[in-house]
Every structure is written in C-alpha cells, then in structure tokens.
Amino acid sequence: MEKRPHFVRRELPPREVSSVSLALLLAAVLLLNAILYLYLNEFYTTSGRAETDPSLCPFGYFRLGAVKNCSPWLSCEAINREVRKLKCVGKGAVKKVFLSEWKENKVVLSQLTNSELKEDFLHGLKMLKALQSKHVVRLLGYCEQQFTILTEYHPLGSLRGLNETLHIPKYKAMNTWHRRLMLAMDYVSIIRYLHSSPLGTLVMCDSNDLDKVLSQYLLTSDFHILVNDLDALPLVNRSAGRLVKCGHRELRGEFVAPEQRWPYGEEMPFEDDLMPPYDEKTDIWKIPDVSNFFLGHIEGSDIVRLHLFDIHAACKRKDPAERPSAQEVLDTYRKVLTLLIREAAMPGTREML
C-alpha cells in the first residue's frame, strides 16, 4: 500500500518570534531616539537658545525684521529725526516706555522719568550694550544726553501676561507641559548667561517678588524669553572679595533668599550698613517659584514638577554654597525634558510590536 506524503505544518520556533520582536523593538527605539535628537537639537539651536546668534550683527550694529543688512545703532540725531512715538505702554520707577515707529517698524522707546535714578538708567544701558546676545532684547540705538534707549518691539509683552496669552485661541496650541517647560528652561538659560557673562558674574537684583521678576522679561512671538530690564545688575567678584546687596532697603518674604533678609531679628531695626552682602545664589533660590509659574496647572505639569522635585529642593537649601549652579539646574531640566518626551512617545512604540 502506497503511503501518501505526510505534510507537517511547521511553526516558527518561539526563539525566532522573540528575535523578530526584539528587532522591531530595537528599530522602534532607534527611530524614537533619532526623532528625539532632532527635536531637541531643533530646540537648542535653530529655535534660538544657542549662545551665538547668526542674526546678530557686529558690536554697534543691528538687524531688524526681514532686512538682511546690518545698520549702526541709531544716534541721538537719528532717533529724534526718524523715530515717532505712538503711545505710552508702560511706566516704572526709572523710565517711561513708548510704543514707537521707525521706518515702518514697531520699536520701543524708553526715556528716563526720574533724574535721581539716572545712574540706574545709564547702568542699564551699559549692560544692554555689553550683553547683546540671544538672551537679551535687541538694542537699536540710544542717546545718553537725552537718557533715551531704543529697542526691538515684542507684541506679546512681558511674562506677566503669559497665562492670558496662552488662553488666546491663536496660542492655545502652545499651552502644553513641554512648551511651558521650555519657557522655564529659557529663564534658567538667561540666569546661567548672566552668571557667566562676558562682564563676569551678574546678579538679577530686580527680583524681590514674582511679579517683579516677570516684568523684567519679554515673551517673543515664537515663544521664547528675552531679558529686557538690566537696570539692577550688580557684579560679584569673589577673587576680589566683592559681593552684592540688592538695594538699600530691608527685603521681606519667602520669595527672596534667606541671606537677603535681615538676620538680626525684629528687635533690632534694619540698618543697611549692617546688612551682610551675598552672591548670585540668590537667583538660584528663586528658580523653583518662577518655574512653578511657567508650568501652570495643565495636564502633565504635575508630572514635570515631580521630576524636578530634587533639583528644586536643592535650589531652596538655606546655605547658598549648597545650592546648585544655574548650569546644573539647566542640565537637569534638559534631562527631564528628554526623559518625559521619550516616555510620552513609548506607548506608540509598544503599539508597533
């Protein structure tokens, strides 16, 4: 009797299935890392957080809008002749700010309002000239004789209006945890830049409460941050034993660092001469409070806060020497952003398997 061929259905051994799955997983992880690298590279470079800015002109020149050529900073004569005031948009202790126009471009004209504070005004101008970078509002011209400064206009204004801006329909898509974390990173990047500036270690003294801090910075149309007010920026020089004091009045409240508060108790009246000076670590103390404002109360922000808990706790150490540097804080923020973006992308990776 002839035997019929016996066909046996062969199944892929479990080990081979596992190898295929492993290969797919590896490919997915590599793809995810490539996407993540490109995303973060875009953020750190072309989006404007690099230390150097290819759009910046040589010292004493500026480029505005779509114009390709650099123009010299406007002189007193040019400002008087070519700049037209439109309306007053703000007034502080030192200067009044006008929305103005120059050659069909919106610009900002700042003028001294209190002659007793002219030294502060001129110090701010000196800092503005010396610190021109991606982190600082663009200087367009000035007139020392008339105590006038001309800078680039940013229609979204100061950071005090951030939450209101994010509720405008046009910008609602920006109201995400990662965009808010990027704003916090911008802020820390500016602090890091000031602490390692070309002039030395500078302390942001106009920062006695959250509202005051937010008023010192501008929100750009592409959602980055620039420091705008540099009137109170003293220099720390440890090698020369030079520390700073932010003003000559007593500072109170939990927002300012412990070393900025009167250390001798209520029973002893405040005396400026007896107040000990301090260094740039006062800026580090304030980072968690400012970042908490940036993160807001949206989906995902509490997870970000949880990941930042340890570095923020370190920022709040009572001993200034034990607080991290701005660079260390920024490095941690970057690691957290990378981690959370990877975790957010992983569910999609698992679906591929």
Coordinates of N, CA and C in Angstrom, one line a residue, residues 45-239:
T45 N 19.1 74.8 19.1 CA 19.8 75.6 18.1 C 19.0 76.6 17.4
T46 N 18.3 76.1 16.4 CA 17.6 77.0 15.4 C 16.4 77.7 16.1
S47 N 15.9 77.2 17.2 CA 14.8 77.9 17.9 C 15.3 79.1 18.7
G48 N 16.6 79.2 18.8 CA 17.1 80.5 19.4 C 17.7 80.4 20.7
R49 N 18.1 79.2 21.2 CA 18.7 79.1 22.5 C 20.2 78.9 22.5
A50 N 20.7 78.9 21.3 CA 22.2 78.8 21.2 C 22.8 80.1 21.8
E51 N 24.0 80.0 22.3 CA 24.7 81.2 22.9 C 24.9 82.3 21.7
T52 N 25.4 81.7 20.6 CA 25.6 82.6 19.5 C 24.4 82.7 18.6
D53 N 24.2 83.8 18.0 CA 23.1 84.1 17.1 C 23.6 84.5 15.7
P54 N 23.3 83.7 14.7 CA 23.8 84.1 13.4 C 23.1 85.4 12.9
S55 N 22.0 85.8 13.5 CA 21.3 87.0 13.0 C 21.9 88.3 13.7
L56 N 22.8 88.1 14.7 CA 23.3 89.2 15.4 C 24.4 89.9 14.5
C57 N 24.5 91.2 14.6 CA 25.4 91.9 13.8 C 26.7 92.2 14.7
P58 N 27.7 92.8 14.1 CA 28.9 93.2 14.9 C 28.5 94.2 15.9
F59 N 29.3 94.4 17.0 CA 29.0 95.3 18.0 C 28.8 96.7 17.5
G60 N 27.7 97.3 17.9 CA 27.3 98.6 17.4 C 26.4 98.7 16.3
Y61 N 25.9 97.5 15.8 CA 25.0 97.4 14.7 C 23.8 96.5 15.1
F62 N 22.8 96.6 14.3 CA 21.6 95.7 14.5 C 21.0 95.4 13.1
R63 N 20.2 94.3 13.2 CA 19.4 93.9 12.0 C 18.0 93.8 12.5
L64 N 17.0 94.3 11.8 CA 15.6 94.3 12.2 C 14.7 93.8 11.2
G65 N 13.8 92.8 11.6 CA 12.8 92.3 10.7 C 13.5 91.5 9.6
A66 N 13.0 91.6 8.3 CA 13.4 90.8 7.2 C 14.6 91.5 6.5
V67 N 15.1 92.6 7.0 CA 16.2 93.3 6.4 C 17.5 92.5 6.6
K68 N 18.2 92.3 5.5 CA 19.4 91.5 5.5 C 20.7 92.2 6.0
N69 N 20.7 93.5 5.7 CA 21.9 94.3 6.1 C 21.9 94.8 7.5
C70 N 23.0 94.9 8.1 CA 23.1 95.5 9.5 C 23.2 97.0 9.4
S71 N 22.5 97.6 10.4 CA 22.5 99.1 10.5 C 23.2 99.5 11.7
P72 N 23.9 100.6 11.8 CA 24.5 101.1 13.0 C 23.5 101.5 14.0
W73 N 23.8 101.3 15.3 CA 22.9 101.8 16.3 C 22.5 103.3 16.0
L74 N 21.2 103.6 16.2 CA 20.8 104.9 15.9 C 21.3 105.9 16.9
S75 N 21.8 107.1 16.4 CA 22.3 108.1 17.3 C 21.2 109.0 17.8
C76 N 21.6 110.0 18.6 CA 20.6 111.0 19.1 C 19.9 111.7 18.0
E77 N 20.7 112.1 17.0 CA 20.1 112.8 15.8 C 19.1 111.9 15.1
A78 N 19.5 110.7 14.8 CA 18.7 109.7 14.1 C 17.4 109.4 14.8
I79 N 17.5 109.2 16.1 CA 16.3 108.9 16.9 C 15.3 110.1 16.9
N80 N 15.8 111.3 17.1 CA 15.0 112.5 17.1 C 14.3 112.7 15.7
R81 N 15.1 112.4 14.7 CA 14.6 112.6 13.3 C 13.7 111.5 12.8
E82 N 14.0 110.2 13.1 CA 13.4 109.1 12.4 C 12.4 108.3 13.2
V83 N 12.4 108.5 14.6 CA 11.5 107.7 15.4 C 10.3 108.5 15.8
R84 N 9.2 107.9 15.7 CA 7.9 108.6 16.0 C 7.2 107.9 17.1
K85 N 6.9 108.6 18.2 CA 6.2 108.0 19.3 C 4.7 107.7 18.9
L86 N 4.2 106.6 19.3 CA 2.8 106.3 19.1 C 1.9 106.4 20.3
K87 N 2.4 105.7 21.4 CA 1.6 105.7 22.7 C 2.5 105.2 23.8
C88 N 2.1 105.7 25.0 CA 2.8 105.2 26.2 C 2.3 103.8 26.6
V89 N 3.1 102.8 26.8 CA 2.7 101.5 27.1 C 3.2 101.0 28.4
G90 N 3.9 101.8 29.2 CA 4.3 101.4 30.5 C 5.2 102.5 31.2
K91 N 5.2 102.4 32.5 CA 6.0 103.3 33.3 C 6.4 102.7 34.6
G92 N 7.7 102.8 34.8 CA 8.3 102.2 36.1 C 9.0 103.3 36.9
A93 N 9.7 102.9 37.9 CA 10.4 103.8 38.8 C 11.5 104.6 38.0
V94 N 12.1 103.9 37.0 CA 13.2 104.5 36.3 C 12.8 105.2 35.0
K95 N 12.0 104.5 34.2 CA 11.7 105.0 32.9 C 10.3 104.8 32.4
K96 N 9.9 105.6 31.4 CA 8.6 105.5 30.8 C 8.9 104.9 29.4
V97 N 7.9 104.0 29.0 CA 8.1 103.2 27.8 C 7.0 103.6 26.7
F98 N 7.5 103.9 25.5 CA 6.6 104.2 24.4 C 6.7 103.3 23.3
L99 N 5.5 102.8 22.8 CA 5.5 102.1 21.5 C 5.7 103.2 20.5
S100 N 6.6 102.9 19.6 CA 7.0 103.9 18.6 C 7.2 103.2 17.2
E101 N 7.6 104.1 16.2 CA 7.7 103.6 14.9 C 9.0 104.1 14.3
W102 N 9.7 103.2 13.6 CA 11.0 103.6 12.9 C 11.0 102.9 11.5
K103 N 10.9 103.7 10.5 CA 10.9 103.1 9.1 C 9.9 102.0 8.9
E104 N 8.7 102.2 9.4 CA 7.5 101.3 9.3 C 7.7 100.0 10.2
N105 N 8.6 100.1 11.1 CA 8.8 99.0 12.1 C 8.4 99.5 13.4
K106 N 7.7 98.7 14.2 CA 7.3 99.0 15.5 C 8.6 98.8 16.4
V107 N 8.9 99.8 17.2 CA 10.0 99.7 18.1 C 9.6 100.3 19.5
V108 N 10.5 100.2 20.5 CA 10.2 100.6 21.8 C 11.2 101.7 22.2
L109 N 10.7 102.8 22.6 CA 11.5 104.0 23.1 C 11.3 104.1 24.6
S110 N 12.4 104.0 25.3 CA 12.4 104.2 26.8 C 13.1 105.5 27.2
Q111 N 12.5 106.2 28.1 CA 13.0 107.5 28.5 C 13.0 107.6 30.0
L112 N 14.1 108.2 30.5 CA 14.2 108.4 32.0 C 13.1 109.3 32.5
T113 N 12.5 108.9 33.6 CA 11.4 109.7 34.2 C 11.8 110.3 35.5
N114 N 12.9 109.8 36.2 CA 13.3 110.3 37.5 C 14.8 110.6 37.4
S115 N 15.1 111.9 37.4 CA 16.5 112.3 37.3 C 17.4 111.8 38.4
E116 N 16.8 111.5 39.6 CA 17.6 110.9 40.7 C 18.1 109.5 40.4
L117 N 17.4 108.9 39.4 CA 17.8 107.5 39.1 C 18.5 107.4 37.8
K118 N 19.2 108.5 37.3 CA 19.9 108.4 36.0 C 21.0 107.5 36.0
E119 N 21.7 107.2 37.2 CA 22.8 106.3 37.3 C 22.2 104.9 37.0
D120 N 21.1 104.5 37.5 CA 20.5 103.2 37.2 C 20.2 103.1 35.7
F121 N 19.6 104.2 35.2 CA 19.3 104.2 33.7 C 20.5 103.9 32.9
L122 N 21.6 104.7 33.2 CA 22.8 104.5 32.4 C 23.5 103.2 32.6
H123 N 23.4 102.6 33.9 CA 23.9 101.3 34.1 C 23.1 100.3 33.3
G124 N 21.8 100.4 33.2 CA 21.0 99.5 32.3 C 21.4 99.6 30.9
L125 N 21.7 100.8 30.4 CA 22.2 101.0 29.0 C 23.5 100.3 28.8
K126 N 24.4 100.5 29.8 CA 25.7 99.9 29.7 C 25.6 98.3 29.6
M127 N 24.8 97.8 30.4 CA 24.5 96.3 30.4 C 23.9 95.9 29.1
L128 N 23.0 96.6 28.6 CA 22.3 96.3 27.4 C 23.3 96.2 26.2
K129 N 24.2 97.2 26.2 CA 25.2 97.2 25.1 C 26.2 96.0 25.2
A130 N 26.6 95.8 26.4 CA 27.7 94.8 26.6 C 27.2 93.3 26.5
L131 N 25.9 93.1 26.8 CA 25.3 91.8 26.9 C 24.5 91.3 25.7
Q132 N 24.6 92.1 24.6 CA 23.8 91.7 23.4 C 24.0 90.3 23.0
S133 N 23.0 89.5 23.0 CA 23.0 88.1 22.7 C 21.6 87.5 22.5
K134 N 21.5 86.2 22.3 CA 20.2 85.6 22.1 C 19.3 85.8 23.4
H135 N 19.9 86.1 24.5 CA 19.2 86.1 25.7 C 18.7 87.5 26.1
V136 N 19.1 88.5 25.3 CA 18.8 89.9 25.7 C 18.1 90.6 24.6
V137 N 17.1 91.5 24.9 CA 16.4 92.2 23.9 C 17.4 93.0 23.0
R138 N 17.0 93.2 21.8 CA 17.9 93.8 20.8 C 17.9 95.3 20.9
L139 N 19.1 95.8 21.1 CA 19.3 97.3 21.1 C 19.4 97.8 19.7
L140 N 18.6 98.9 19.5 CA 18.6 99.6 18.2 C 19.3 100.9 18.2
G141 N 19.4 101.6 19.3 CA 20.0 102.9 19.4 C 19.8 103.5 20.8
Y142 N 20.5 104.6 21.0 CA 20.4 105.2 22.3 C 20.9 106.7 22.2
C143 N 20.5 107.5 23.2 CA 21.0 108.8 23.3 C 21.3 109.1 24.8
E144 N 22.5 109.1 25.2 CA 22.8 109.3 26.6 C 22.5 110.7 27.1
Q145 N 22.7 111.7 26.2 CA 22.4 113.1 26.6 C 20.9 113.3 26.9
Q146 N 20.0 112.6 26.2 CA 18.6 112.7 26.4 C 18.0 111.5 27.2
F147 N 18.9 110.6 27.7 CA 18.5 109.5 28.5 C 17.4 108.7 27.8
T148 N 17.7 108.2 26.6 CA 16.8 107.5 25.7 C 17.4 106.3 25.2
I149 N 16.6 105.2 25.2 CA 17.1 103.9 24.7 C 16.0 103.4 23.7
L150 N 16.5 102.9 22.5 CA 15.6 102.3 21.5 C 15.8 100.8 21.4
T151 N 14.8 100.0 21.6 CA 14.9 98.5 21.5 C 13.9 97.9 20.6
E152 N 14.1 96.6 20.3 CA 13.1 95.9 19.4 C 11.8 95.7 20.2
Y153 N 10.7 95.7 19.4 CA 9.3 95.6 19.9 C 8.9 94.1 19.9
H154 N 8.3 93.6 21.0 CA 7.7 92.3 21.0 C 6.3 92.4 21.5
P155 N 5.4 92.2 20.6 CA 3.9 92.4 20.8 C 3.3 91.7 22.0
L156 N 3.9 90.5 22.3 CA 3.3 89.7 23.4 C 3.6 90.3 24.8
G157 N 4.6 91.2 24.8 CA 4.8 92.0 26.1 C 5.6 91.1 27.1
S158 N 5.5 91.5 28.4 CA 6.2 90.9 29.4 C 5.6 89.6 29.8
L159 N 6.3 88.8 30.6 CA 5.8 87.5 31.1 C 4.7 87.6 32.0
R160 N 4.4 88.7 32.5 CA 3.2 88.8 33.4 C 1.9 88.4 32.7
G161 N 1.9 88.6 31.4 CA 0.7 88.2 30.6 C 0.7 86.9 30.0
L162 N 1.6 86.0 30.4 CA 1.8 84.7 29.8 C 0.5 83.9 29.8
N163 N -0.1 83.7 31.0 CA -1.3 82.9 31.0 C -2.5 83.4 30.2
E164 N -2.6 84.7 30.2 CA -3.6 85.3 29.4 C -3.4 85.1 27.9
T165 N -2.1 85.2 27.5 CA -1.7 84.9 26.1 C -2.0 83.5 25.7
L166 N -1.8 82.5 26.6 CA -2.0 81.1 26.3 C -3.5 80.8 26.2
H167 N -4.3 81.7 26.6 CA -5.8 81.4 26.5 C -6.4 82.1 25.3
I168 N -5.5 82.8 24.5 CA -6.0 83.3 23.2 C -6.0 82.2 22.2
P169 N -7.1 82.0 21.5 CA -7.3 80.9 20.6 C -6.0 80.7 19.7
K170 N -5.4 81.7 19.2 CA -4.2 81.6 18.3 C -3.1 80.9 19.0
Y171 N -3.0 81.0 20.3 CA -1.8 80.4 21.0 C -2.2 79.2 21.9
K172 N -3.4 78.7 21.9 CA -3.8 77.6 22.8 C -3.0 76.4 22.5
A173 N -2.6 76.2 21.3 CA -1.8 75.0 20.9 C -0.4 75.0 21.7
M174 N 0.0 76.2 22.1 CA 1.3 76.3 22.8 C 1.1 76.0 24.3
N175 N -0.1 75.8 24.8 CA -0.3 75.6 26.2 C -0.2 74.2 26.6
T176 N 1.0 73.6 26.5 CA 1.4 72.3 26.8 C 2.5 72.2 27.8
W177 N 2.6 71.1 28.5 CA 3.6 71.0 29.5 C 5.0 71.1 29.0
H178 N 5.3 70.6 27.8 CA 6.6 70.7 27.2 C 7.0 72.1 26.8
R179 N 6.0 72.8 26.2 CA 6.3 74.2 25.8 C 6.5 75.0 27.1
R180 N 5.7 74.8 28.1 CA 5.9 75.6 29.4 C 7.3 75.2 30.0
L181 N 7.6 73.9 29.9 CA 9.0 73.6 30.5 C 10.1 74.2 29.7
M182 N 9.9 74.4 28.4 CA 10.9 75.0 27.6 C 11.0 76.5 28.0
L183 N 9.9 77.2 28.3 CA 10.0 78.5 28.8 C 10.8 78.6 30.1
A184 N 10.6 77.7 31.0 CA 11.3 77.6 32.2 C 12.8 77.4 31.9
M185 N 13.1 76.6 30.9 CA 14.5 76.4 30.5 C 15.1 77.7 29.9
D186 N 14.3 78.4 29.2 CA 14.8 79.7 28.7 C 15.2 80.6 29.8
Y187 N 14.3 80.7 30.9 CA 14.6 81.5 32.0 C 15.9 81.1 32.7
V188 N 16.0 79.8 33.0 CA 17.3 79.4 33.6 C 18.5 79.6 32.7
S189 N 18.3 79.5 31.4 CA 19.4 79.8 30.5 C 19.9 81.2 30.6
I190 N 18.9 82.1 30.8 CA 19.3 83.5 30.9 C 20.0 83.8 32.2
I191 N 19.5 83.1 33.3 CA 20.2 83.2 34.6 C 21.7 82.7 34.5
R192 N 21.8 81.5 33.8 CA 23.1 80.9 33.6 C 24.0 81.9 32.8
Y193 N 23.4 82.6 31.8 CA 24.2 83.5 30.9 C 24.7 84.7 31.8
L194 N 23.8 85.2 32.6 CA 24.2 86.4 33.5 C 25.3 86.0 34.5
H195 N 25.2 84.7 35.0 CA 26.2 84.3 36.0 C 27.5 84.0 35.4
S196 N 27.6 83.8 34.0 CA 28.8 83.6 33.3 C 29.0 84.5 32.2
S197 N 28.6 85.8 32.3 CA 28.5 86.8 31.3 C 29.9 87.2 30.9
P198 N 30.1 87.9 29.8 CA 31.4 88.5 29.4 C 31.9 89.5 30.4
L199 N 31.0 90.0 31.2 CA 31.4 91.0 32.2 C 31.8 90.4 33.5
G200 N 31.4 89.1 33.7 CA 31.6 88.5 35.0 C 30.3 87.9 35.5
T201 N 30.3 87.6 36.8 CA 29.1 87.1 37.4 C 28.1 88.2 37.8
L202 N 27.0 88.3 37.2 CA 26.0 89.3 37.4 C 24.8 88.8 38.1
V203 N 24.2 89.5 39.0 CA 23.1 89.1 39.9 C 21.8 89.9 39.4
M204 N 20.7 89.2 39.2 CA 19.5 89.9 38.8 C 18.8 90.4 40.0
C205 N 19.0 91.7 40.3 CA 18.5 92.2 41.6 C 17.0 92.7 41.6
D206 N 16.5 93.0 40.4 CA 15.1 93.4 40.3 C 14.2 92.2 40.4
S207 N 14.2 91.5 41.5 CA 13.6 90.2 41.6 C 13.1 89.9 43.0
N208 N 12.5 90.9 43.7 CA 12.1 90.8 45.1 C 10.7 90.1 45.2
D209 N 10.0 89.9 44.1 CA 8.7 89.1 44.2 C 8.5 88.6 42.8
L210 N 7.6 87.7 42.6 CA 7.3 87.0 41.3 C 6.9 88.0 40.3
D211 N 6.0 88.9 40.6 CA 5.5 89.9 39.6 C 6.6 90.8 39.1
K212 N 7.6 91.1 40.0 CA 8.7 92.0 39.6 C 9.6 91.2 38.7
V213 N 9.8 89.9 39.0 CA 10.7 89.1 38.1 C 10.1 89.0 36.7
L214 N 8.8 88.7 36.6 CA 8.1 88.5 35.3 C 8.1 89.8 34.5
S215 N 8.1 90.9 35.2 CA 8.1 92.2 34.4 C 9.4 92.5 33.8
Q216 N 10.5 91.8 34.2 CA 11.8 92.0 33.6 C 12.1 91.3 32.3
Y217 N 11.2 90.4 31.9 CA 11.4 89.6 30.8 C 10.3 89.7 29.7
L218 N 10.6 89.5 28.5 CA 9.7 89.6 27.4 C 9.4 88.2 26.8
L219 N 8.2 88.0 26.3 CA 7.8 86.8 25.6 C 7.8 87.1 24.1
T220 N 8.6 86.4 23.3 CA 8.7 86.6 21.9 C 7.6 86.0 21.1
S221 N 7.4 86.3 19.9 CA 6.3 85.8 19.1 C 6.5 84.3 18.8
D222 N 7.7 83.8 18.9 CA 7.9 82.4 18.7 C 8.1 81.6 20.0
F223 N 7.6 82.3 21.1 CA 7.5 81.7 22.4 C 8.9 81.3 23.0
H224 N 9.7 82.3 23.1 CA 11.0 82.3 23.8 C 11.0 83.5 24.7
I225 N 12.0 83.6 25.6 CA 12.1 84.6 26.6 C 13.4 85.4 26.4
L226 N 13.3 86.7 26.5 CA 14.4 87.6 26.5 C 14.4 88.5 27.8
V227 N 15.6 88.7 28.3 CA 15.6 89.7 29.5 C 15.6 91.1 28.9
N228 N 14.8 92.0 29.5 CA 14.5 93.3 28.9 C 15.1 94.4 29.8
D229 N 15.0 94.2 31.1 CA 15.4 95.3 32.0 C 16.7 94.9 32.8
L230 N 17.7 95.7 32.6 CA 19.0 95.4 33.1 C 19.5 96.5 34.0
D231 N 18.6 97.3 34.6 CA 19.0 98.4 35.4 C 19.7 98.0 36.7
A232 N 19.3 96.9 37.3 CA 19.8 96.5 38.6 C 20.5 95.1 38.4
L233 N 21.8 95.2 38.0 CA 22.6 94.0 37.7 C 24.0 94.2 38.2
P234 N 24.2 94.1 39.5 CA 25.5 94.3 40.1 C 26.4 93.1 39.9
L235 N 27.7 93.3 40.0 CA 28.7 92.3 39.7 C 29.3 91.7 41.0
V236 N 29.4 90.3 41.0 CA 30.0 89.6 42.0 C 31.5 89.3 41.6
N237 N 32.4 89.6 42.5 CA 33.8 89.3 42.2 C 34.4 88.6 43.4
R238 N 34.4 87.3 43.5 CA 34.8 86.6 44.6 C 36.3 86.7 44.9
S239 N 37.1 86.7 43.8 CA 38.5 86.8 44.0 C 38.9 88.2 44.6

